[in-house]
Amino acid sequence: MNKNTLNDLRNQLEGSLELDKLSRSLYATDASVYRKVPLGVAFPKNENDIQKLVRFAQKHNIGLIPRTAGTSLAGQCVGEGLVVDVSRYMTEIIEVNEKEKTVRLQPGVIRDELNIFLEKHNLFFGPNTSTSNRCMIGGMVGNNSSGTTSIQYGVTRDKVIQLKTILTDGSIVTFKALTPEAYKDKMKLESLEGKIYRDIYEELKNPDTQKKIKGGFPKESIHRRNTGYAIDALIASSLYDPSKENINICKLLCGSEGTLAFTTEITLQLDEIPPSFSAMVVTHYNTLEDSLKDVVPVMNHNLHLCEMMDKVILDCTLNNKEQMANRFFVKGDPAALLMLELKDDTAQGLEKQLEELLQTINNSGLSYAHPILREEDINKAIVLRKAGLGLLGNMVGDRKAVACIEDTAVALEDLKEFIDEFSQIMKEFGQKAVYYAHAGAGELHLRPILNL
Ligand SMILES: Cc1cc2nc3c(=O)[nH]c(=O)nc-3n(C[C@H](O)[C@H](O)[C@H](O)COP(=O)(O)OP(=O)(O)OC[C@H]3O[C@@H](n4cnc5c(N)ncnc54)[C@H](O)[C@@H]3O)c2cc1C
């Protein structure tokens, strides 16, 4: 593209547009292995700037790549058009509604900073990625992010109530839950917004289409998933089935990785700060299979955390000075551990929950030890679990745990069979793998240990 054309655009923006080689190189990657050098990097100051960028992109037929912290793992922020980084100026927390437990904010607010701000309101935003100290809400919506807390607080899609967006024609449109009547009123609009409502209705109304979508998507019980656009969430609405909740296009936008609209404001449903009394039981197993068998019964309890670490990852913490201290609770040489955290508003309530969980663990009889951790010890165990991923890089020798089968989620009842099949494949190739992380959500990180 002609440099003058881009310079003209730059002159129209209140924010900035960087066209130099260094800026373009810096924004050529995210946290993935992909790389494409963009035409330039825009830092919009406000909605007006984004409208100008969208209209420019439309006129010149180039892509816009919305970006917040750029911690995406699959090239979501990589492209040849203009990267639009909203993390510099669009960082305002606009309004908290304590009664409704909601917050309205701009996309560039950092997840952990939001929760620090919300503390005084006794509220918090549940979804919790490993990158929560730097990732931003715009990107969490884009990726439908989740993390260790998803078994208790759900994924980002569950929390998005309303999105203010800019569509491809530059129009500003707010999406939120609509009754079937309100939806049909929207269909009458003569605008791109009206066309979106009409097209979605027409495309999805046929029962055969709905059947195919339901058949093609993963089981409803698999909560953590981003299998393309969430059209299954649209058909599960009162527009097509009176027994369901009202349709909300935000469910489709959430997880659409910036490909459908540019978000300028987000309204989130919040939760009350988690109960203050907690205890963690760490079950120890002689085999990986035994740990997986225990996941289903323990998940019948109201767990706030159900995370797994296997021997390979535990061994990586052995030679690390800092993490040695956090291994204080490990008994013997387990093939796998499950970290099971309970929380309650009262000490008595917590003891009751703990007693019931221990009963389940004893009944299954699969674990050989189950120490109970309290207070600061729980944080140490969580630090050990979080450190595992980074420490995998310290494996001695040429064989390394390669990140090539990340974030695969299955229904809990299928977890053991899925892992058995995976282990069988590894065995056939004479390979071993690392198994760890979100067992309670049916999602394990599986890293084959390969000499590349
Ligand atoms: C070490 C590591 C651990 C991770 N752990 C987790 C984890 O536990 N759980 C998890 O879910 N993810 C995880 N991730 C992936 C990533 O960190 C998260 O998905 C994070 O929430 C992305 O936020 P971000 O601000 O970096 O978004 P970005 O990467 O900047 O953007 C994410 C997507 O949102 C789109 N987007 C951003 N802003 C807007 C906007 N204003 N309008 C429209 N679209 C927009 C982007 O185009 C992109 O498609 C991990 C990544 C790393 C590197």
Short mmCIF file of C-alpha atoms and ligand atoms in Angstrom, two decimals:
data_model
loop_
_atom_site.label_atom_id
_atom_site.label_comp_id
_atom_site.label_asym_id
_atom_site.label_seq_id
_atom_site.Cartn_x
_atom_site.Cartn_y
_atom_site.Cartn_z
CA MET A 1 0.00 0.00 0.00
CA ASN A 2 1.09 3.52 -0.85
CA LYS A 3 2.90 5.21 2.08
CA ASN A 4 1.00 8.47 1.47
CA THR A 5 -2.33 6.72 1.91
CA LEU A 6 -1.21 5.42 5.32
CA ASN A 7 0.20 8.82 6.24
CA ASP A 8 -3.19 10.38 5.41
CA LEU A 9 -4.83 7.91 7.77
CA ARG A 10 -2.30 8.75 10.47
CA ASN A 11 -3.14 12.44 10.19
CA GLN A 12 -6.81 11.71 10.77
CA LEU A 13 -6.31 9.79 14.04
CA GLU A 14 -6.31 11.29 17.53
CA GLY A 15 -4.17 8.35 18.60
CA SER A 16 -1.12 7.23 16.63
CA LEU A 17 -0.17 5.00 13.72
CA GLU A 18 3.36 3.59 13.70
CA LEU A 19 4.73 2.64 10.29
CA ASP A 20 8.43 2.20 11.11
CA LYS A 21 10.21 -1.13 10.73
CA LEU A 22 10.82 -1.64 14.46
CA SER A 23 7.15 -1.22 15.47
CA ARG A 24 6.01 -3.47 12.64
CA SER A 25 8.56 -6.15 13.62
CA LEU A 26 7.54 -5.97 17.29
CA TYR A 27 3.92 -6.56 16.34
CA ALA A 28 4.65 -9.34 13.82
CA THR A 29 4.15 -12.05 16.48
CA ASP A 30 2.02 -12.92 19.49
CA ALA A 31 2.88 -15.76 21.94
CA SER A 32 2.53 -18.31 19.12
CA VAL A 33 5.07 -19.57 16.60
CA TYR A 34 3.55 -17.52 13.75
CA ARG A 35 4.99 -14.36 12.23
CA LYS A 36 3.66 -11.89 9.69
CA VAL A 37 4.81 -8.30 9.40
CA PRO A 38 1.80 -5.95 9.45
CA LEU A 39 1.42 -2.80 7.35
CA GLY A 40 1.46 -0.73 10.53
CA VAL A 41 0.37 -0.57 14.16
CA ALA A 42 -2.43 1.77 15.25
CA PHE A 43 -3.03 2.93 18.82
CA PRO A 44 -6.58 4.34 18.74
CA LYS A 45 -7.48 6.91 21.38
CA ASN A 46 -11.20 6.30 21.23
CA GLU A 47 -14.17 4.82 19.39
CA ASN A 48 -13.93 7.53 16.75
CA ASP A 49 -10.43 6.43 15.81
CA ILE A 50 -11.53 2.81 15.52
CA GLN A 51 -14.40 3.84 13.25
CA LYS A 52 -11.92 5.61 10.99
CA LEU A 53 -9.67 2.55 10.95
CA VAL A 54 -12.57 0.24 10.12
CA ARG A 55 -13.75 2.47 7.26
CA PHE A 56 -10.19 2.73 5.95
CA ALA A 57 -9.75 -1.04 6.04
CA GLN A 58 -13.07 -1.52 4.26
CA LYS A 59 -12.23 1.02 1.55
CA HIS A 60 -8.76 -0.42 0.88
CA ASN A 61 -9.71 -4.06 1.40
CA ILE A 62 -7.15 -4.79 4.10
CA GLY A 63 -7.48 -6.69 7.38
CA LEU A 64 -7.62 -5.17 10.87
CA ILE A 65 -6.11 -7.22 13.68
CA PRO A 66 -7.49 -6.12 17.07
CA ARG A 67 -4.99 -6.68 19.86
CA THR A 68 -4.73 -6.19 23.61
CA ALA A 69 -1.81 -7.95 25.39
CA GLY A 70 -0.97 -10.24 22.46
CA THR A 71 -0.54 -13.36 24.63
CA SER A 72 -2.53 -15.54 22.21
CA LEU A 73 -1.02 -18.94 21.50
CA ALA A 74 -2.41 -19.62 18.02
CA GLY A 75 -1.60 -16.58 15.90
CA GLN A 76 -4.82 -14.72 16.71
CA CYS A 77 -3.00 -11.35 16.68
CA VAL A 78 -0.81 -12.03 13.66
CA GLY A 79 -1.69 -10.69 10.22
CA GLU A 80 -0.67 -8.59 7.24
CA GLY A 81 -3.14 -5.72 7.64
CA LEU A 82 -3.12 -3.09 10.38
CA VAL A 83 -2.68 -4.24 13.97
CA VAL A 84 -4.97 -2.15 16.22
CA ASP A 85 -3.60 -2.15 19.77
CA VAL A 86 -6.20 -0.87 22.25
CA SER A 87 -4.02 -1.54 25.31
CA ARG A 88 -2.46 1.94 25.32
CA TYR A 89 -5.49 4.22 25.57
CA MET A 90 -8.66 2.17 25.97
CA THR A 91 -8.07 1.11 29.57
CA GLU A 92 -10.92 2.69 31.54
CA ILE A 93 -13.16 0.92 34.04
CA ILE A 94 -16.29 2.93 33.30
CA GLU A 95 -18.91 1.83 35.80
CA VAL A 96 -19.52 -0.74 38.55
CA ASN A 97 -23.09 -1.69 39.43
CA GLU A 98 -22.93 -3.32 42.88
CA LYS A 99 -26.61 -4.22 42.89
CA GLU A 100 -26.50 -6.05 39.57
CA LYS A 101 -22.90 -7.21 40.20
CA THR A 102 -21.72 -5.94 36.82
CA VAL A 103 -18.88 -3.83 35.49
CA ARG A 104 -18.65 -1.87 32.23
CA LEU A 105 -15.15 -1.30 30.91
CA GLN A 106 -12.93 -0.76 27.91
CA PRO A 107 -11.11 -3.71 26.31
CA GLY A 108 -7.61 -2.72 27.46
CA VAL A 109 -8.19 -3.34 31.19
CA ILE A 110 -5.84 -6.01 32.62
CA ARG A 111 -7.65 -8.94 34.27
CA ASP A 112 -5.81 -8.88 37.62
CA GLU A 113 -5.98 -5.08 37.82
CA LEU A 114 -9.75 -5.30 37.35
CA ASN A 115 -10.00 -7.67 40.30
CA ILE A 116 -7.80 -5.46 42.50
CA PHE A 117 -10.11 -2.54 41.64
CA LEU A 118 -13.22 -4.64 42.38
CA GLU A 119 -12.02 -5.77 45.85
CA LYS A 120 -13.56 -2.74 47.55
CA HIS A 121 -16.93 -3.71 46.06
CA ASN A 122 -16.50 -7.30 47.33
CA LEU A 123 -16.77 -8.49 43.71
CA PHE A 124 -14.48 -10.24 41.24
CA PHE A 125 -14.26 -11.49 37.66
CA GLY A 126 -13.85 -15.28 37.79
CA PRO A 127 -12.14 -16.52 34.59
CA ASN A 128 -8.46 -16.78 35.44
CA THR A 129 -5.81 -17.50 32.81
CA SER A 130 -2.16 -18.24 33.66
CA THR A 131 -1.49 -14.87 31.99
CA SER A 132 -3.97 -12.99 34.20
CA ASN A 133 -1.38 -10.44 35.37
CA ARG A 134 -1.04 -9.10 31.81
CA CYS A 135 -3.86 -10.33 29.59
CA MET A 136 -6.76 -7.94 29.03
CA ILE A 137 -10.50 -8.28 29.00
CA GLY A 138 -10.81 -7.49 25.25
CA GLY A 139 -8.52 -10.44 24.49
CA MET A 140 -10.25 -12.68 27.02
CA VAL A 141 -13.54 -12.00 25.23
CA GLY A 142 -11.84 -12.53 21.86
CA ASN A 143 -10.49 -15.92 22.93
CA ASN A 144 -13.29 -16.92 25.32
CA SER A 145 -10.52 -17.43 27.87
CA SER A 146 -10.74 -19.65 30.92
CA GLY A 147 -8.37 -21.12 33.49
CA THR A 148 -8.00 -22.86 36.83
CA THR A 149 -11.26 -21.42 38.21
CA SER A 150 -13.51 -22.51 35.34
CA ILE A 151 -14.96 -25.46 37.29
CA GLN A 152 -16.42 -22.95 39.74
CA TYR A 153 -16.82 -19.67 37.83
CA GLY A 154 -17.16 -20.71 34.19
CA VAL A 155 -15.47 -19.29 31.11
CA THR A 156 -15.50 -15.73 29.76
CA ARG A 157 -18.49 -16.46 27.48
CA ASP A 158 -20.61 -17.13 30.59
CA LYS A 159 -19.78 -13.68 31.94
CA VAL A 160 -20.27 -11.34 28.97
CA ILE A 161 -23.63 -9.58 29.20
CA GLN A 162 -23.21 -6.79 26.68
CA LEU A 163 -20.73 -5.70 24.02
CA LYS A 164 -20.53 -2.33 22.30
CA THR A 165 -18.95 -2.92 18.92
CA ILE A 166 -18.07 -1.38 15.60
CA LEU A 167 -19.20 -3.36 12.57
CA THR A 168 -17.46 -3.55 9.18
CA ASP A 169 -19.40 -0.53 7.84
CA GLY A 170 -18.26 1.58 10.80
CA SER A 171 -21.67 1.54 12.50
CA ILE A 172 -21.73 1.35 16.30
CA VAL A 173 -23.92 -1.49 17.56
CA THR A 174 -24.55 -2.85 21.06
CA PHE A 175 -25.32 -6.55 21.46
CA LYS A 176 -27.12 -7.99 24.51
CA ALA A 177 -29.74 -10.58 25.46
CA LEU A 178 -33.04 -10.14 23.56
CA THR A 179 -36.48 -11.66 23.97
CA PRO A 180 -37.83 -13.25 20.76
CA GLU A 181 -40.06 -10.17 20.28
CA ALA A 182 -37.17 -7.73 20.71
CA TYR A 183 -35.06 -9.85 18.35
CA LYS A 184 -37.75 -9.72 15.66
CA ASP A 185 -37.97 -5.93 16.01
CA LYS A 186 -34.22 -5.77 15.37
CA MET A 187 -34.72 -7.83 12.19
CA LYS A 188 -36.78 -4.95 10.76
CA LEU A 189 -33.85 -2.49 10.89
CA GLU A 190 -32.69 -1.36 7.45
CA SER A 191 -29.05 -1.38 8.57
CA LEU A 192 -26.16 -3.88 8.67
CA GLU A 193 -27.29 -4.59 12.24
CA GLY A 194 -30.76 -5.57 10.96
CA LYS A 195 -29.19 -7.76 8.27
CA ILE A 196 -27.13 -9.58 10.91
CA TYR A 197 -30.26 -10.37 12.93
CA ARG A 198 -32.16 -11.46 9.79
CA ASP A 199 -29.33 -13.62 8.44
CA ILE A 200 -28.71 -15.39 11.75
CA TYR A 201 -32.42 -16.10 12.13
CA GLU A 202 -32.77 -17.42 8.57
CA GLU A 203 -29.60 -19.53 8.66
CA LEU A 204 -30.41 -21.23 11.95
CA LYS A 205 -34.20 -21.60 11.91
CA ASN A 206 -34.34 -24.87 9.97
CA PRO A 207 -34.65 -27.82 12.42
CA ASP A 208 -32.42 -29.97 10.18
CA THR A 209 -29.68 -27.35 10.35
CA GLN A 210 -30.06 -27.19 14.11
CA LYS A 211 -29.81 -30.96 14.34
CA LYS A 212 -26.62 -30.97 12.28
CA ILE A 213 -25.10 -28.24 14.46
CA LYS A 214 -25.95 -30.11 17.66
CA GLY A 215 -24.57 -33.34 16.16
CA GLY A 216 -21.38 -31.69 14.96
CA PHE A 217 -20.50 -29.79 18.12
CA PRO A 218 -18.88 -31.37 21.19
CA LYS A 219 -21.06 -32.55 24.07
CA GLU A 220 -22.80 -29.70 25.93
CA SER A 221 -21.12 -30.82 29.13
CA ILE A 222 -17.71 -29.84 27.70
CA HIS A 223 -17.70 -26.36 29.02
CA ARG A 224 -14.21 -25.36 27.98
CA ARG A 225 -14.24 -25.24 24.27
CA ASN A 226 -13.72 -22.99 21.33
CA THR A 227 -14.65 -25.12 18.38
CA GLY A 228 -15.08 -22.41 15.76
CA TYR A 229 -17.94 -19.93 16.02
CA ALA A 230 -20.35 -20.68 18.88
CA ILE A 231 -23.47 -21.07 16.72
CA ASP A 232 -24.56 -23.91 19.00
CA ALA A 233 -24.98 -21.30 21.76
CA LEU A 234 -27.31 -19.28 19.49
CA ILE A 235 -29.68 -22.15 18.75
CA ALA A 236 -29.85 -22.98 22.46
CA SER A 237 -31.97 -19.84 22.97
CA SER A 238 -35.61 -18.79 23.38
CA LEU A 239 -35.67 -17.61 19.76
CA TYR A 240 -35.87 -21.26 18.74
CA ASP A 241 -36.78 -23.05 21.98
CA PRO A 242 -39.04 -21.33 24.57
CA SER A 243 -37.51 -23.36 27.42
CA LYS A 244 -34.08 -21.72 26.91
CA GLU A 245 -32.68 -18.33 27.92
CA ASN A 246 -32.90 -15.28 25.64
CA ILE A 247 -30.57 -15.14 22.67
CA ASN A 248 -27.44 -13.04 23.10
CA ILE A 249 -25.16 -12.46 20.08
CA CYS A 250 -22.34 -11.75 22.57
CA LYS A 251 -22.04 -15.53 22.92
CA LEU A 252 -21.10 -15.69 19.24
CA LEU A 253 -18.74 -12.71 19.45
CA CYS A 254 -17.04 -14.24 22.46
CA GLY A 255 -14.37 -16.57 21.12
CA SER A 256 -14.60 -15.15 17.58
CA GLU A 257 -11.01 -13.87 17.86
CA GLY A 258 -11.72 -10.37 16.57
CA THR A 259 -13.07 -11.60 13.24
CA LEU A 260 -16.69 -10.40 13.49
CA ALA A 261 -16.68 -6.96 15.08
CA PHE A 262 -14.39 -4.55 16.94
CA THR A 263 -15.29 -4.35 20.63
CA THR A 264 -15.07 -0.95 22.31
CA GLU A 265 -16.95 -1.60 25.57
CA ILE A 266 -17.65 -4.75 27.55
CA THR A 267 -20.18 -5.38 30.33
CA LEU A 268 -19.34 -8.35 32.54
CA GLN A 269 -21.30 -10.31 35.11
CA LEU A 270 -19.25 -10.52 38.30
CA ASP A 271 -19.19 -12.89 41.24
CA GLU A 272 -18.82 -12.20 44.93
CA ILE A 273 -15.26 -12.62 46.20
CA PRO A 274 -14.68 -16.34 46.88
CA PRO A 275 -15.33 -17.62 50.44
CA SER A 276 -12.42 -16.98 52.80
CA PHE A 277 -12.01 -20.39 54.50
CA SER A 278 -10.17 -22.92 52.37
CA ALA A 279 -8.44 -26.27 52.50
CA MET A 280 -6.64 -28.33 49.87
CA VAL A 281 -6.41 -32.10 49.75
CA VAL A 282 -3.55 -33.42 47.62
CA THR A 283 -4.26 -37.00 46.58
CA HIS A 284 -1.19 -39.11 45.60
CA TYR A 285 -1.36 -42.01 43.11
CA ASN A 286 0.89 -44.84 42.00
CA THR A 287 -0.46 -44.68 38.45
CA LEU A 288 -1.79 -41.95 36.17
CA GLU A 289 -4.85 -44.10 35.43
CA ASP A 290 -5.80 -44.18 39.12
CA SER A 291 -5.66 -40.40 39.33
CA LEU A 292 -7.94 -40.10 36.30
CA LYS A 293 -10.40 -42.60 37.78
CA ASP A 294 -10.71 -40.41 40.87
CA VAL A 295 -11.55 -37.24 38.92
CA VAL A 296 -15.24 -38.06 38.36
CA PRO A 297 -16.13 -38.86 42.02
CA VAL A 298 -14.17 -35.93 43.50
CA MET A 299 -15.79 -33.54 41.03
CA ASN A 300 -19.15 -34.34 42.64
CA HIS A 301 -17.93 -32.09 45.46
CA ASN A 302 -18.02 -28.31 45.27
CA LEU A 303 -14.34 -27.98 44.32
CA HIS A 304 -12.76 -24.63 43.50
CA LEU A 305 -9.69 -26.29 42.02
CA CYS A 306 -9.00 -29.75 40.61
CA GLU A 307 -5.56 -29.68 39.00
CA MET A 308 -3.20 -32.51 38.13
CA MET A 309 0.58 -32.79 38.12
CA ASP A 310 2.30 -35.94 36.86
CA LYS A 311 5.70 -37.39 37.79
CA VAL A 312 7.53 -35.88 34.82
CA ILE A 313 6.48 -32.36 35.76
CA LEU A 314 7.02 -33.00 39.48
CA ASP A 315 10.55 -34.21 38.77
CA CYS A 316 11.25 -30.94 36.95
CA THR A 317 10.67 -29.12 40.24
CA LEU A 318 13.28 -31.29 42.01
CA ASN A 319 16.31 -29.38 40.81
CA ASN A 320 14.80 -25.95 41.22
CA LYS A 321 15.86 -24.16 44.38
CA GLU A 322 12.72 -22.05 44.66
CA GLN A 323 10.28 -24.87 43.93
CA MET A 324 12.04 -27.37 46.23
CA ALA A 325 10.52 -25.46 49.14
CA ASN A 326 7.05 -25.72 47.61
CA ARG A 327 7.25 -29.54 47.36
CA PHE A 328 7.00 -29.90 51.16
CA PHE A 329 3.70 -31.80 50.90
CA VAL A 330 4.79 -34.44 48.36
CA LYS A 331 4.89 -37.93 49.93
CA GLY A 332 7.06 -40.60 48.29
CA ASP A 333 7.36 -40.63 44.50
CA PRO A 334 3.83 -40.36 43.07
CA ALA A 335 3.05 -41.04 39.40
CA ALA A 336 0.42 -38.29 39.65
CA LEU A 337 -1.16 -35.85 42.12
CA LEU A 338 -4.54 -34.17 42.21
CA MET A 339 -4.84 -30.81 43.98
CA LEU A 340 -8.39 -30.46 45.29
CA GLU A 341 -9.36 -27.16 46.87
CA LEU A 342 -12.52 -26.51 48.90
CA LYS A 343 -13.82 -23.14 50.09
CA ASP A 344 -16.54 -22.09 52.48
CA ASP A 345 -17.84 -18.97 54.26
CA THR A 346 -17.52 -20.63 57.68
CA ALA A 347 -14.93 -22.83 59.38
CA GLN A 348 -17.62 -25.39 60.28
CA GLY A 349 -18.94 -25.49 56.71
CA LEU A 350 -15.43 -26.08 55.42
CA GLU A 351 -14.81 -28.96 57.87
CA LYS A 352 -18.07 -30.59 56.79
CA GLN A 353 -17.15 -30.34 53.09
CA LEU A 354 -13.67 -31.66 53.86
CA GLU A 355 -15.04 -34.64 55.75
CA GLU A 356 -17.31 -35.53 52.82
CA LEU A 357 -14.49 -35.21 50.30
CA LEU A 358 -12.18 -37.41 52.40
CA GLN A 359 -14.97 -39.97 52.61
CA THR A 360 -15.15 -40.10 48.80
CA ILE A 361 -11.37 -40.40 48.55
CA ASN A 362 -11.31 -43.22 51.11
CA ASN A 363 -14.19 -45.00 49.40
CA SER A 364 -12.38 -45.08 46.07
CA GLY A 365 -9.17 -46.19 47.83
CA LEU A 366 -7.09 -45.32 44.76
CA SER A 367 -4.72 -42.81 46.36
CA TYR A 368 -1.98 -43.83 48.80
CA ALA A 369 -1.70 -40.47 50.62
CA HIS A 370 -3.84 -37.35 50.88
CA PRO A 371 -2.28 -34.58 52.98
CA ILE A 372 -4.47 -31.60 53.82
CA LEU A 373 -3.03 -28.12 53.24
CA ARG A 374 -4.24 -24.89 54.83
CA GLU A 375 -3.66 -21.15 54.50
CA GLU A 376 -0.26 -20.14 53.04
CA ASP A 377 0.58 -23.79 52.25
CA ILE A 378 -2.22 -23.80 49.67
CA ASN A 379 -0.63 -20.88 47.83
CA LYS A 380 2.73 -22.66 47.84
CA ALA A 381 1.14 -25.71 46.21
CA ILE A 382 -0.54 -23.47 43.62
CA VAL A 383 2.79 -21.76 42.89
CA LEU A 384 4.36 -25.20 42.37
CA ARG A 385 1.59 -26.16 39.96
CA LYS A 386 1.89 -22.89 38.00
CA ALA A 387 5.69 -23.16 37.83
CA GLY A 388 5.52 -26.61 36.28
CA LEU A 389 4.96 -25.38 32.73
CA GLY A 390 8.01 -23.12 32.73
CA LEU A 391 10.21 -25.75 34.43
CA LEU A 392 9.47 -28.28 31.71
CA GLY A 393 11.95 -26.31 29.62
CA ASN A 394 14.67 -27.42 32.08
CA MET A 395 14.43 -31.10 31.14
CA VAL A 396 17.98 -32.39 30.87
CA GLY A 397 19.11 -33.75 27.49
CA ASP A 398 17.84 -33.42 23.93
CA ARG A 399 14.37 -34.76 24.65
CA LYS A 400 11.91 -31.97 25.52
CA ALA A 401 8.21 -31.76 26.28
CA VAL A 402 6.88 -30.29 23.03
CA ALA A 403 3.76 -28.10 23.14
CA CYS A 404 1.80 -29.61 20.28
CA ILE A 405 -1.36 -31.04 21.89
CA GLU A 406 -2.44 -28.21 24.20
CA ASP A 407 -5.82 -27.50 25.75
CA THR A 408 -7.74 -30.53 24.50
CA ALA A 409 -10.96 -30.84 26.51
CA VAL A 410 -13.32 -33.82 26.78
CA ALA A 411 -16.31 -34.63 28.99
CA LEU A 412 -15.16 -35.80 32.44
CA GLU A 413 -16.60 -39.26 31.96
CA ASP A 414 -14.48 -39.61 28.77
CA LEU A 415 -11.25 -38.30 30.26
CA LYS A 416 -9.77 -41.64 31.28
CA GLU A 417 -10.58 -43.32 27.96
CA PHE A 418 -9.24 -40.34 26.00
CA ILE A 419 -5.98 -40.37 27.94
CA ASP A 420 -5.71 -44.18 27.60
CA GLU A 421 -6.01 -43.85 23.82
CA PHE A 422 -3.49 -41.04 23.74
CA SER A 423 -1.02 -43.05 25.87
CA GLN A 424 -1.47 -46.00 23.54
CA ILE A 425 -0.52 -43.83 20.54
CA MET A 426 2.56 -42.61 22.44
CA LYS A 427 3.44 -46.22 23.25
CA GLU A 428 3.15 -47.28 19.60
CA PHE A 429 5.67 -44.57 18.69
CA GLY A 430 7.90 -45.48 21.62
CA GLN A 431 7.34 -42.06 23.19
CA LYS A 432 6.40 -40.73 26.61
CA ALA A 433 4.42 -37.61 27.41
CA VAL A 434 3.72 -35.10 30.16
CA TYR A 435 0.17 -34.95 31.50
CA TYR A 436 -0.89 -32.03 33.61
CA ALA A 437 -3.26 -29.20 34.58
CA HIS A 438 -7.03 -28.87 34.52
CA ALA A 439 -8.21 -32.44 35.20
CA GLY A 440 -11.46 -31.25 36.82
CA ALA A 441 -12.43 -29.48 33.61
CA GLY A 442 -11.62 -32.55 31.48
CA GLU A 443 -8.73 -30.63 29.99
CA LEU A 444 -5.14 -31.79 30.18
CA HIS A 445 -2.05 -30.39 28.55
CA LEU A 446 -0.45 -33.36 26.82
CA ARG A 447 3.12 -32.79 25.81
CA PRO A 448 4.98 -35.60 24.05
CA ILE A 449 8.63 -35.72 25.12
CA LEU A 450 10.43 -35.62 21.79
CA ASN A 451 13.93 -35.25 20.50
CA LEU A 452 13.27 -32.88 17.62
C1 LIG B 1 2.06 -19.03 29.15
C2 LIG B 1 0.63 -18.84 28.67
C3 LIG B 1 -0.40 -19.39 29.43
C4 LIG B 1 -1.74 -19.23 28.99
N1 LIG B 1 -2.73 -19.76 29.75
C5 LIG B 1 -4.01 -19.60 29.37
C6 LIG B 1 -5.06 -20.11 30.19
O1 LIG B 1 -4.84 -20.64 31.28
N2 LIG B 1 -6.32 -19.97 29.72
C7 LIG B 1 -6.60 -19.33 28.54
O2 LIG B 1 -7.77 -19.21 28.17
N3 LIG B 1 -5.63 -18.83 27.77
C8 LIG B 1 -4.35 -18.92 28.15
N4 LIG B 1 -3.36 -18.39 27.37
C9 LIG B 1 -3.72 -17.66 26.15
C10 LIG B 1 -3.95 -16.13 26.38
O3 LIG B 1 -3.07 -15.66 27.37
C11 LIG B 1 -5.39 -15.81 26.86
O4 LIG B 1 -6.36 -16.33 25.99
C12 LIG B 1 -5.60 -14.29 27.10
O5 LIG B 1 -6.84 -14.09 27.72
C13 LIG B 1 -5.56 -13.45 25.85
O6 LIG B 1 -5.60 -12.08 26.25
P1 LIG B 1 -4.75 -10.97 25.52
O7 LIG B 1 -5.06 -9.66 26.16
O8 LIG B 1 -3.33 -11.33 25.43
O9 LIG B 1 -5.44 -11.02 24.08
P2 LIG B 1 -4.78 -10.93 22.63
O10 LIG B 1 -3.87 -12.07 22.41
O11 LIG B 1 -4.26 -9.56 22.41
O12 LIG B 1 -6.12 -11.10 21.76
C14 LIG B 1 -6.89 -12.27 21.81
C15 LIG B 1 -7.95 -12.24 20.71
O13 LIG B 1 -8.90 -11.23 20.99
C16 LIG B 1 -9.02 -10.34 19.90
N5 LIG B 1 -9.28 -8.99 20.42
C17 LIG B 1 -8.54 -8.30 21.32
N6 LIG B 1 -9.10 -7.09 21.54
C18 LIG B 1 -10.22 -7.04 20.80
C19 LIG B 1 -11.21 -6.03 20.57
N7 LIG B 1 -11.17 -4.86 21.19
N8 LIG B 1 -12.23 -6.32 19.73
C20 LIG B 1 -12.29 -7.51 19.08
N9 LIG B 1 -11.37 -8.49 19.24
C21 LIG B 1 -10.36 -8.24 20.08
C22 LIG B 1 -7.69 -10.45 19.16
O14 LIG B 1 -7.82 -10.08 17.78
C23 LIG B 1 -7.38 -11.92 19.33
O15 LIG B 1 -8.05 -12.68 18.35
C24 LIG B 1 -2.03 -18.51 27.78
C25 LIG B 1 -0.98 -17.94 27.05
C26 LIG B 1 0.33 -18.09 27.48
C27 LIG B 1 1.43 -17.44 26.68
#
